[in-house]
Coordinates of C-alpha atoms and ligand atoms in Angstrom, one line a residue:
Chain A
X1 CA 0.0 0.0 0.0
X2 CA 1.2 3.5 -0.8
X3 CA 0.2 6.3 1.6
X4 CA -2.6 9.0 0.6
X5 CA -1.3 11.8 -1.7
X6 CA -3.7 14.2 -0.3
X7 CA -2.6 17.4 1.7
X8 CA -4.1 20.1 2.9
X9 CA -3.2 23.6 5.4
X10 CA -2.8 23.4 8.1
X11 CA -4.9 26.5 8.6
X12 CA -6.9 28.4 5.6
X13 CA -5.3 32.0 5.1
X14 CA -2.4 31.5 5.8
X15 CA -0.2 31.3 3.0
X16 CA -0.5 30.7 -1.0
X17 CA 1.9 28.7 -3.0
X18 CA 1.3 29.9 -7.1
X19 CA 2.8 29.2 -10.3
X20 CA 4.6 32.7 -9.2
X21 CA 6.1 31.0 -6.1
X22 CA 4.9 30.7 -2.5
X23 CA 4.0 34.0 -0.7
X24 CA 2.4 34.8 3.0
X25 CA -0.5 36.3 3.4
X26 CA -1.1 39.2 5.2
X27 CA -3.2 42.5 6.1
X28 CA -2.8 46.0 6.1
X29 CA -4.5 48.5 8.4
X30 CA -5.8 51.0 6.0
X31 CA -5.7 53.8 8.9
X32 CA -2.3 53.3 10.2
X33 CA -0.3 50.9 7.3
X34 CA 0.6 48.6 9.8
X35 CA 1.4 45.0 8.1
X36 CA 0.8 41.8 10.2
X37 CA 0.5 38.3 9.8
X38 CA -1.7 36.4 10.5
X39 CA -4.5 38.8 8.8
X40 CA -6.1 40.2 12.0
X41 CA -9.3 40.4 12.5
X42 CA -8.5 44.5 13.5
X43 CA -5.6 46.3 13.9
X44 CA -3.1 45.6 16.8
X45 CA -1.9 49.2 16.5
X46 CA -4.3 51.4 16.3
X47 CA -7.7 49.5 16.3
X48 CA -8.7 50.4 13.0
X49 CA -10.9 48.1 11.2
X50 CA -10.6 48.2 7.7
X51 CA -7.4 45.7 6.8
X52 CA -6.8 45.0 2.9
X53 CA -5.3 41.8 2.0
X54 CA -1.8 41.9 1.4
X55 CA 0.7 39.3 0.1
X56 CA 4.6 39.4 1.8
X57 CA 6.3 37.3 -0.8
X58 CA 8.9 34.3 0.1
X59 CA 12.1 36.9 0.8
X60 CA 13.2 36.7 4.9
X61 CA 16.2 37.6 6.6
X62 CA 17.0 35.1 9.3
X63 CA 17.5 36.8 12.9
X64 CA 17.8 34.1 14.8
X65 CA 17.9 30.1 15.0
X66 CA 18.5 27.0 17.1
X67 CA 18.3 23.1 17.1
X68 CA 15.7 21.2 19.4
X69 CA 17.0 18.3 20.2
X70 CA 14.1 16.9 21.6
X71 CA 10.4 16.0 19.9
X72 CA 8.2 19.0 19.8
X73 CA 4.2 18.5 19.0
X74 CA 4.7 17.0 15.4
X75 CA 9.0 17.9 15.1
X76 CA 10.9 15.1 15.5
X77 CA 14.4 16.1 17.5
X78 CA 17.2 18.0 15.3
X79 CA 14.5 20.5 13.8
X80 CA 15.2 23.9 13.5
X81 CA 13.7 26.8 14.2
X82 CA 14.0 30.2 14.7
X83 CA 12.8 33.9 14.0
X84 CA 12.8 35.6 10.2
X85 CA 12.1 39.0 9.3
X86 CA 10.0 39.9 6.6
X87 CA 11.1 42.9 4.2
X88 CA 7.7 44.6 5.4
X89 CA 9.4 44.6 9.0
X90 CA 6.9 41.4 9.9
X91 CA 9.0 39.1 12.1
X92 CA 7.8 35.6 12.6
X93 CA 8.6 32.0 14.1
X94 CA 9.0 29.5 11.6
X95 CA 10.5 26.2 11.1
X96 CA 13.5 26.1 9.2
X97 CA 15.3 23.9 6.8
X98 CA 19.2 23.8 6.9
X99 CA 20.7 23.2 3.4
X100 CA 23.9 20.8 3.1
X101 CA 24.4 21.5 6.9
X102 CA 25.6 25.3 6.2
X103 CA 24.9 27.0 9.6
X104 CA 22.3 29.4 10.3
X105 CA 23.9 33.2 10.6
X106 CA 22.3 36.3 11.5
X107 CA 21.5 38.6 8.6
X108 CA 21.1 35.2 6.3
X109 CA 19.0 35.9 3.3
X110 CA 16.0 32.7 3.4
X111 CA 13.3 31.9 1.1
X112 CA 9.8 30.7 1.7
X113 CA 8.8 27.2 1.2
X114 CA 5.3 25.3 1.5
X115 CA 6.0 21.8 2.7
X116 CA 4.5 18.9 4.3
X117 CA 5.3 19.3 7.6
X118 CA 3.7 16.6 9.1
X119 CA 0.7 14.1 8.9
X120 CA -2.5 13.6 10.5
X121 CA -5.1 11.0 9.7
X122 CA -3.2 9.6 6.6
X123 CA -3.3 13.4 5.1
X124 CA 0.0 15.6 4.7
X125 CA 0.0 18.7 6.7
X126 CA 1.2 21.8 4.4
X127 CA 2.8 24.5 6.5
X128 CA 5.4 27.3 6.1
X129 CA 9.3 26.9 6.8
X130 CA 11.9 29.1 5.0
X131 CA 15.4 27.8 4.1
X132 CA 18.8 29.6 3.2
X133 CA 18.0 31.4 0.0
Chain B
X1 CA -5.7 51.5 51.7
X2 CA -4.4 49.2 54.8
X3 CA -0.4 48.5 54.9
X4 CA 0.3 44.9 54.2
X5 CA 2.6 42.4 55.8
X6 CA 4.2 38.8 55.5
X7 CA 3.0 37.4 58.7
X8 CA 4.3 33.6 57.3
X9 CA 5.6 31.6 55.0
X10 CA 5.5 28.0 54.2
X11 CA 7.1 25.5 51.5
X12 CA 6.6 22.2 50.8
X13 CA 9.3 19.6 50.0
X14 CA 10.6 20.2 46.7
X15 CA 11.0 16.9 44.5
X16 CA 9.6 14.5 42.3
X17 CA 6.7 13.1 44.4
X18 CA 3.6 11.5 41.9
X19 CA 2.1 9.7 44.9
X20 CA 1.7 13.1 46.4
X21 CA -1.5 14.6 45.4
X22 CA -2.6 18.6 45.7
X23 CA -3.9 18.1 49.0
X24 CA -1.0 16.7 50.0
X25 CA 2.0 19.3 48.4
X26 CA -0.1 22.0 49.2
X27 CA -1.4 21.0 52.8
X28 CA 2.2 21.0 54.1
X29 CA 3.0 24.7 52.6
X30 CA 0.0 25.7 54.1
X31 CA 0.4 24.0 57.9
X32 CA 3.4 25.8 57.7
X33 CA 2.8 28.9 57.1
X34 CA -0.3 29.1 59.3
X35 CA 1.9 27.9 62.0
X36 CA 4.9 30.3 60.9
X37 CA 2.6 33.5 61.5
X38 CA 1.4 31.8 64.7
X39 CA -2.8 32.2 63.6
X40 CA -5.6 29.9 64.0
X41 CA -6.3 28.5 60.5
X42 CA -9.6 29.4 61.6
X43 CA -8.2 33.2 61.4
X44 CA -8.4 32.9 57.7
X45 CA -10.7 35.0 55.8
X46 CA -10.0 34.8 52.2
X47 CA -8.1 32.2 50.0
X48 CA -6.3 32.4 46.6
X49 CA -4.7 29.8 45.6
X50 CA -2.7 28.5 41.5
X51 CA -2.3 25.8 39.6
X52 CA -1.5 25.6 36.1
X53 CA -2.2 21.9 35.2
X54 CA -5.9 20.5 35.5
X55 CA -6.6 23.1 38.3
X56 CA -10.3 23.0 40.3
X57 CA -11.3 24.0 43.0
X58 CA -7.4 23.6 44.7
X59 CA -8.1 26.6 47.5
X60 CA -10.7 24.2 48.9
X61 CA -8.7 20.9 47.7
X62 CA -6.2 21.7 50.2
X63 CA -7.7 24.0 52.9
X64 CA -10.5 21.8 54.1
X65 CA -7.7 19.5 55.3
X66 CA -7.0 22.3 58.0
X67 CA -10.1 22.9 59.1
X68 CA -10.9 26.1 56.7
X69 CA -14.4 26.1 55.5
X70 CA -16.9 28.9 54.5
X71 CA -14.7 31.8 53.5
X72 CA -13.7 33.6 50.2
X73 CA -11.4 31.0 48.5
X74 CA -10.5 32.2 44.6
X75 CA -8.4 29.8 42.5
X76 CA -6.4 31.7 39.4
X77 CA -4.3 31.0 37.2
X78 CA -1.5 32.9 35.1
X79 CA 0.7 30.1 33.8
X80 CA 4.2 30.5 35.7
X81 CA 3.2 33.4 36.8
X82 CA 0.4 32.3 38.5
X83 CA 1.5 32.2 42.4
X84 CA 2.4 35.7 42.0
X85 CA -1.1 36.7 40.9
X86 CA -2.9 34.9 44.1
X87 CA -0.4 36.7 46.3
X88 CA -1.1 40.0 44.5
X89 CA -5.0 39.1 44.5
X90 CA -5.1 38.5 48.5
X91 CA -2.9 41.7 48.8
X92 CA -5.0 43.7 47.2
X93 CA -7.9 42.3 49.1
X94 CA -6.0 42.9 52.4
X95 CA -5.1 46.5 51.2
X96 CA -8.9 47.8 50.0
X97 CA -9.6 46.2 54.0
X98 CA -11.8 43.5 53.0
X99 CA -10.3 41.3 54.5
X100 CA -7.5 41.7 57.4
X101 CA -5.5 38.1 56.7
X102 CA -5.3 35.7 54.4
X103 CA -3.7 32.9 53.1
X104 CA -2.1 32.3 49.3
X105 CA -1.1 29.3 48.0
X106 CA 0.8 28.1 45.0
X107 CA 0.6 24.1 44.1
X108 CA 1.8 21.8 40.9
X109 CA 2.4 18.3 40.3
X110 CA 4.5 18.3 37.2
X111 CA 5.2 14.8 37.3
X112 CA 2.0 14.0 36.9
X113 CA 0.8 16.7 34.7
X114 CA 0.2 16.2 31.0
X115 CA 3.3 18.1 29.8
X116 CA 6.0 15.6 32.0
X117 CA 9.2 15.5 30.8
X118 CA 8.2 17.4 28.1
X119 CA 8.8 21.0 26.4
X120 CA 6.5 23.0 27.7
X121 CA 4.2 24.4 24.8
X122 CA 1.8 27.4 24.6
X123 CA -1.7 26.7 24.4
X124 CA -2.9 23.9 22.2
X125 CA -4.2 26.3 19.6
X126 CA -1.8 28.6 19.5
X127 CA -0.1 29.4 15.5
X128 CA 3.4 29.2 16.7
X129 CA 2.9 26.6 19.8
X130 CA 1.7 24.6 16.4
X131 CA 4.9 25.7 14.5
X132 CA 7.4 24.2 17.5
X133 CA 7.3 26.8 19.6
X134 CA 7.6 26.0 23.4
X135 CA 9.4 27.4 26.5
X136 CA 12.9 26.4 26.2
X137 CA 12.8 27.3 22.6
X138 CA 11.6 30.9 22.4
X139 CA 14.6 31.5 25.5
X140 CA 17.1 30.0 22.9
X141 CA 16.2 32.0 20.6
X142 CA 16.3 35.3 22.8
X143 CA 19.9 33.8 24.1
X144 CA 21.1 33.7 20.5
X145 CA 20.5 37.2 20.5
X146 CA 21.7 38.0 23.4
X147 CA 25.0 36.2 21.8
X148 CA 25.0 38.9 19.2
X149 CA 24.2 42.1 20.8
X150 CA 25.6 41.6 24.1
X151 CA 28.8 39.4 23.5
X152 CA 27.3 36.5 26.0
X153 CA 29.2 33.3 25.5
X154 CA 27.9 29.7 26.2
X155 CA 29.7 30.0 29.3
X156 CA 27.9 32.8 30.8
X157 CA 24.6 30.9 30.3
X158 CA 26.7 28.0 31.7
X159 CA 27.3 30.6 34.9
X160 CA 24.0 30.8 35.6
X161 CA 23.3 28.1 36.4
X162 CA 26.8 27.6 37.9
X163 CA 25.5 29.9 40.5
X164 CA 21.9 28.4 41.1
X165 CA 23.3 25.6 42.1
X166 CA 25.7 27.1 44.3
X167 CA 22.8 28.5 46.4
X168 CA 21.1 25.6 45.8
X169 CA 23.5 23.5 47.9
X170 CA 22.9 25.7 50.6
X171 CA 18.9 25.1 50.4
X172 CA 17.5 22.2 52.2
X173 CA 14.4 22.6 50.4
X174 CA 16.4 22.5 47.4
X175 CA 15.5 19.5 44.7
X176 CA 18.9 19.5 43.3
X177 CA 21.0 20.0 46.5
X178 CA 24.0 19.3 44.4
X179 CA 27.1 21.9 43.0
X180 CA 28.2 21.7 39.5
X181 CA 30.9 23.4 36.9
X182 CA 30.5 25.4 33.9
X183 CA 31.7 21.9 32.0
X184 CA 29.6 20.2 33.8
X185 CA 26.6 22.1 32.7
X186 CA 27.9 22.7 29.0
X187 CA 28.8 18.9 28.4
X188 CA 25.0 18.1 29.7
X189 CA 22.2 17.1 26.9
X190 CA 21.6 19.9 24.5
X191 CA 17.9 20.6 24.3
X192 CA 18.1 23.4 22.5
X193 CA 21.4 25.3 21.6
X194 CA 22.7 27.1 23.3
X195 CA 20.4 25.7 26.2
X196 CA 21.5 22.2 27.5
X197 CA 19.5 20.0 30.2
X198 CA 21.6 21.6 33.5
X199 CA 20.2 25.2 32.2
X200 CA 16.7 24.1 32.2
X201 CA 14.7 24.5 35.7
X202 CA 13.7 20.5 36.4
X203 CA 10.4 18.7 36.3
X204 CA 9.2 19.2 39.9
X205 CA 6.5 19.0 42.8
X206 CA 5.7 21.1 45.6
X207 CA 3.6 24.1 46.7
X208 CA 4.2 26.9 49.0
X209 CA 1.8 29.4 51.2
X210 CA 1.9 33.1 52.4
X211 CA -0.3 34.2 55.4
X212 CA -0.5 37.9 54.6
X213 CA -2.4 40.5 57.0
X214 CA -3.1 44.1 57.5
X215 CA -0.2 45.8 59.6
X216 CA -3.2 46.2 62.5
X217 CA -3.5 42.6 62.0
X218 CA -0.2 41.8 62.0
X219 CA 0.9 43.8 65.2
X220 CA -0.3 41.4 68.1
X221 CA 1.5 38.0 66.0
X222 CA 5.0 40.2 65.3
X223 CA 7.5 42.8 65.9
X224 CA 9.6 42.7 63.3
X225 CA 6.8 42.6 60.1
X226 CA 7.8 42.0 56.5
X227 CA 6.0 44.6 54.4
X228 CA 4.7 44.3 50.7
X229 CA 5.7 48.0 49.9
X230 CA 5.5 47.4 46.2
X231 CA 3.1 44.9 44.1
X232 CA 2.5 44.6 40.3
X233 CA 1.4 42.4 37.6
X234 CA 1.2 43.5 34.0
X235 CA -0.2 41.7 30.9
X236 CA 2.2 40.9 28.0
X237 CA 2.3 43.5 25.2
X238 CA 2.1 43.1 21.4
X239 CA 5.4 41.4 20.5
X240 CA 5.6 43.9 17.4
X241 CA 6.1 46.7 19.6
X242 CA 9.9 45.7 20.5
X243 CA 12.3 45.7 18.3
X244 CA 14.8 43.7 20.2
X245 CA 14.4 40.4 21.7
X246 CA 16.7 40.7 24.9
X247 CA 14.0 42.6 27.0
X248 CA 10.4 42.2 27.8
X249 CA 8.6 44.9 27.9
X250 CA 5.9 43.5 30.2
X251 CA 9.2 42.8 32.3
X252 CA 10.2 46.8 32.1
X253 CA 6.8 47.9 33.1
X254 CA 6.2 45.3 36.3
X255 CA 9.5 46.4 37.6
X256 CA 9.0 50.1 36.8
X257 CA 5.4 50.2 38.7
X258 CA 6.7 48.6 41.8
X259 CA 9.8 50.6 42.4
X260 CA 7.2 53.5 42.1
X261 CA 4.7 52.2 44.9
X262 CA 7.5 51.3 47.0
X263 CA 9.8 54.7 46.6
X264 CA 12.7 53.1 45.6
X265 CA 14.7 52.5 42.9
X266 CA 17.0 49.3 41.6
X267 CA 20.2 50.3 43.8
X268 CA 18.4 49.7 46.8
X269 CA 17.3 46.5 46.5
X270 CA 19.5 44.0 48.3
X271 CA 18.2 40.6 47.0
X272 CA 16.7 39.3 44.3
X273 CA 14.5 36.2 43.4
X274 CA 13.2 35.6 39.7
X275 CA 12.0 33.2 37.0
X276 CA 15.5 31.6 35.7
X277 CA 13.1 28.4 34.5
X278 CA 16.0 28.9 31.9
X279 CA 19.4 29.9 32.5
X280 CA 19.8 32.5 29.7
X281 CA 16.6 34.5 30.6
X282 CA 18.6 35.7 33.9
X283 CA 20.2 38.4 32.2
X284 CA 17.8 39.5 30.2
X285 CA 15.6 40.3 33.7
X286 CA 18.7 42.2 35.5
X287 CA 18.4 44.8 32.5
X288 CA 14.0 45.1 32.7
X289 CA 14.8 45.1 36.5
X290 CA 17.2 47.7 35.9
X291 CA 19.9 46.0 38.4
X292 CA 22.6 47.1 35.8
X293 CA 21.8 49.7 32.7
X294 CA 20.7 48.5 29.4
X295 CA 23.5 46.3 27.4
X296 CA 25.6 45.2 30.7
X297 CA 24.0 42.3 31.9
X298 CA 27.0 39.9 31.1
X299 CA 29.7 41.8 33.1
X300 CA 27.1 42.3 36.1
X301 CA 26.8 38.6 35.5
X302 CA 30.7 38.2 35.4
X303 CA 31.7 40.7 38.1
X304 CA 29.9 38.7 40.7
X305 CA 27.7 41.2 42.2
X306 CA 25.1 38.6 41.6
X307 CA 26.5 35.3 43.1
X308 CA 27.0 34.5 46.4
X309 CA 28.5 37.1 48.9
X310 CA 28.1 39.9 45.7
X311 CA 26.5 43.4 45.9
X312 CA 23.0 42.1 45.0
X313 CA 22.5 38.5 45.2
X314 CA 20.2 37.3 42.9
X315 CA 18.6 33.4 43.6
X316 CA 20.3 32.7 47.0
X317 CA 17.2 30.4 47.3
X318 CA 18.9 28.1 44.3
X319 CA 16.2 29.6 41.9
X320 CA 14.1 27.4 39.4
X321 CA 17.0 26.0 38.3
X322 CA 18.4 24.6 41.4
X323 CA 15.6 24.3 44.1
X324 CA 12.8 23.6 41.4
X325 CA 9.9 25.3 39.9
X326 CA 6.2 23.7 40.4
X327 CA 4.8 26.4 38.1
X328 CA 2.0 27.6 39.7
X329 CA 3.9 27.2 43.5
X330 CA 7.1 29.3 42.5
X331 CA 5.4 33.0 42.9
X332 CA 4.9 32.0 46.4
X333 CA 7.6 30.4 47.1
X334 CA 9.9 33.3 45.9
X335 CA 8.0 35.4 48.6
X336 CA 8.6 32.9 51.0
X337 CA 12.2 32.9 50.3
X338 CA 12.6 36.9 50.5
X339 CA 10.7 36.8 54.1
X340 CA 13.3 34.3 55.2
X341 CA 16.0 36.6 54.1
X342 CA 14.5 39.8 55.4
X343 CA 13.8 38.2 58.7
X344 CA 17.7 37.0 58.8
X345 CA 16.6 33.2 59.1
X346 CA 18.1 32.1 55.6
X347 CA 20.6 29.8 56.8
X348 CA 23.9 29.5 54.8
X349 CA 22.6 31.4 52.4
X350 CA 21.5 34.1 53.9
X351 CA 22.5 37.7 52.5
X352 CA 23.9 39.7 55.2
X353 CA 21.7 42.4 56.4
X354 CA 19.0 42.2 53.9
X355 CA 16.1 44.9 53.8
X356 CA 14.7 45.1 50.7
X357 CA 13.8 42.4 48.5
X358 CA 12.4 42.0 45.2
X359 CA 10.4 39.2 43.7
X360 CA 9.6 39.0 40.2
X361 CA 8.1 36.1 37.9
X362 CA 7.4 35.7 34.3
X363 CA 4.2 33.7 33.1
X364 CA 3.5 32.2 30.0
X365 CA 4.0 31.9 25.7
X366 CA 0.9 33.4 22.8
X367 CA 1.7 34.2 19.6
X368 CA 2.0 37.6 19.5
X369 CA 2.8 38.7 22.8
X370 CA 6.2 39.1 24.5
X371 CA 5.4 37.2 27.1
X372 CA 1.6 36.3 29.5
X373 CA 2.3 38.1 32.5
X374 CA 5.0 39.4 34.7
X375 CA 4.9 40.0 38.1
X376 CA 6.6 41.8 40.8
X377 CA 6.8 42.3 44.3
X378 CA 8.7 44.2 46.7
X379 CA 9.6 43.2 50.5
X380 CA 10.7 45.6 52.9
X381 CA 11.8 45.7 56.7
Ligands
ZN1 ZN1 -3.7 50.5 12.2

């Protein structure tokens, strides 16, 4: 028996992966310009209310990683993780994948990638990690 | 508003005990500490009382064991932070002369608590608690920039807890009891670089009590009373606001508010307690505390001042690291800690001449926040 090729987010609204490469998906206050992701429901920073959609593209700057080395919810030990700034000044956790064991450095450009992260009930479990551009 | 006092302290044994339930752990903090301020438990008028893990009902859990019945009795909860807010929560109560005494209790059973041995993770729902995040995790992460801004090396983190356990020996409450080197804790498991196992606070079960009263209250049990002259808790602020990792804001502000109530400032406090659950986080809380200025934790770290026999001893109990942290219990317990010290009854760890203390803990992990809460109190005589 093969396993199920179906996948699916791990939360709607989160991010889009197109033919023009994955992007996050974020909102705009249209009072203040904030830019946050997740899309609030409201702004954080001013309370306004009206927040157009906004995509922040794949392009990070790492600020900051480490290795678990212990199993954490669906990571196995010897993921990595760590905090990425977006251009827009958006700064996020993420999982991270190293690439041919170069070590993660401050200041690293990354890229955004939509992978299966993990599985539940026979399904593959499509979340965002970035790796070293 | 009524001045309020210390009037006793209690702490349980600090260990791994999953035979022990709540009634048990927090029963013996509570004997104690109704004994130490020399009350009737039938004195008691109000009861708050934390737990983080499958909390209900615990006020009443432990207190009808003692013969308390038929009073206020509040249970909260405010992750690590959570002691701290029954303490403040009875203070408050005693302060607005609602009630003249009380008793607060803090109580966990981690090994028996669904996140044993484990990392411990924000709530179950929460968007980065689902990416990975968890306790240890978001502290490496703050430690790797503290790495970059600050200059701190492995082996500062590594001091840390070097020192913890230095106090710790000294504790006999203390789970650890045990003295270990800066290799020692570097060549133990990493569980998340730069954090290995001997900078992580263990899995652990206990409880400790407070008997607070009004100063009227007080006067006919003591001469020599412990005042609360400062107490705050503050709710963790949007995580977007800062633009730098190594301080946390809700840290700042805790600090901040209670050196206002109690007229003081950082210089004259003369020992400290706080939430080293991780090693690293240390020095990130003598900045928000303001026990050294912005950028110099590491050489405040490095000069001493904070070890044993230094300026401003920070942990002399053994901390989180060294005597243990049952989440909900450690806001008492640090209280408990301070009165022992201010009331020169610390043992071989006691700072000389003590007379201020201040006691501050840090609760909890959302996405999008800096941190839950942060508390902090300050203990004069
Ligand atoms: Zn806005």
């Amino acid at each position: 028996m093969t396993t199920s090729t179906t996948s699916t987010p791990f939360r709607e609204g989160l991010f889009r992966d197109g033919s023009d490469g994955p992007t996050l998906l974020a909102g705009r206050c249209t009072s203040c310009g904030r830019v946050s992701f997740p899309v609030p429901d409201m702004c954080l920073q001013c309370r306004g209310q009206d927040i157009d959609a906004v995509e922040l593209g794949g392009d990070a700057e790492l600020l900051c990683a480490t290795t678990v080395h212990m199993p954490n919810r669906h990571f196995p030990p010897g993921h990595a993780v760590g905090f990425v700034v977006l251009p827009q000044g958006v700064r996020i956790f993420t999982q991270l994948r190293p690439v041919d064991a170069k070590p993660f450095r401050s200041g690293m450009p990354m890229k955004l990638e939509i992978a299966p992260l993990w599985r539940e009930d026979d399904t593959d479990v499509l979340a965002y990690r970035f790796v070293p551009a | 508003m009524q001045d309020v006092v210390v009037l006793g302290v209690g702490q349980s044994e600090f260990g791994k005990f999953p035979e022990r339930g709540i009634a048990e752990l927090g029963g013996a903090a509570a004997r104690t500490a109704i004994a130490d301020a020399g009350i009737d438990p039938g004195d008691l008028q109000a009861a708050f009382s934390s737990r983080v893990y499958e909390a209900m009902i615990t006020s009443q859990t432990i207190l009808k064991d003692l013969g308390v019945t038929g009073i206020e009795m509040v249970n909260v909860e405010n992750a690590c932070a959570g002691g701290s807010t029954a303490v403040r929560s009875l203070y408050k109560d005693i302060a607005a002369g609602y009630v003249d005494v009380g008793i607060a209790i803090g109580v966990e059973s981690m090994t028996t608590s669904p996140v044993a041995g484990k990392l411990i993770p924000p709530d179950k729902d929460d968007l980065d608690g689902q990416m990975g995040l968890s306790m240890p995790v978001l502290f490496a992460l703050q430690a790797k920039r503290l790495m970059e801004t600050h200059g701190a090396k492995e082996e500062d983190f590594a001091q840390v807890s070097v020192k913890a356990h230095e106090f710790g020996a000294l504790n006999p409450k203390a789970q650890y009891r045990k003295r270990f080197t800066v290799e020692e804790v570097l060549g133990s498991r990493m569980v998340a670089d730069p954090i290995t196992l001997l900078q992580c606070c263990p899995n652990t079960d206990g409880a400790a009590a407070v008997v607070l009263a009004s100063a009227d209250f007080a006067r006919k049990y003591t001469e020599k009373p412990v005042r609360i002259t400062g107490s705050s808790l503050i709710s963790g602020d949007y995580d977007f606001k800062r633009a730098d990792l190594t301080t946390m804001p809700l840290g700042v502000k805790a600090a901040t508010s209670a050196y206002e109530q109690a007229g003081i400032g950082p210089e004259d406090v003369d020992v400290v307690e706080l939430h080293d659950a991780f090693a690293t986080e240390e020095l990130v809380h003598y900045e928000d505390l303001g026990l050294c200025p912005r950028g110099e934790s590491v050489g405040l770290l490095r000069s001493g001042a904070t070890s044993l026999g230094g300026r401003v001893p920070v942990n002399p109990s053994g901390g989180l690291l060294s005597l243990g942290h049952p989440l909900a219990a450690s806001g008492v317990r640090i209280i408990c800690e301070l009165t022992d010290q201010l009331r020169g009854r610390a043992g071989d760890r006691q700072v000389p001449g003590a007379k201020v203390g201040l006691a501050q803990m840090l609760g909890g992990a959302a996405t999008g926040l800096d941190a839950g809460a942060a508390s902090v109190h300050i203990l004069t005589v």
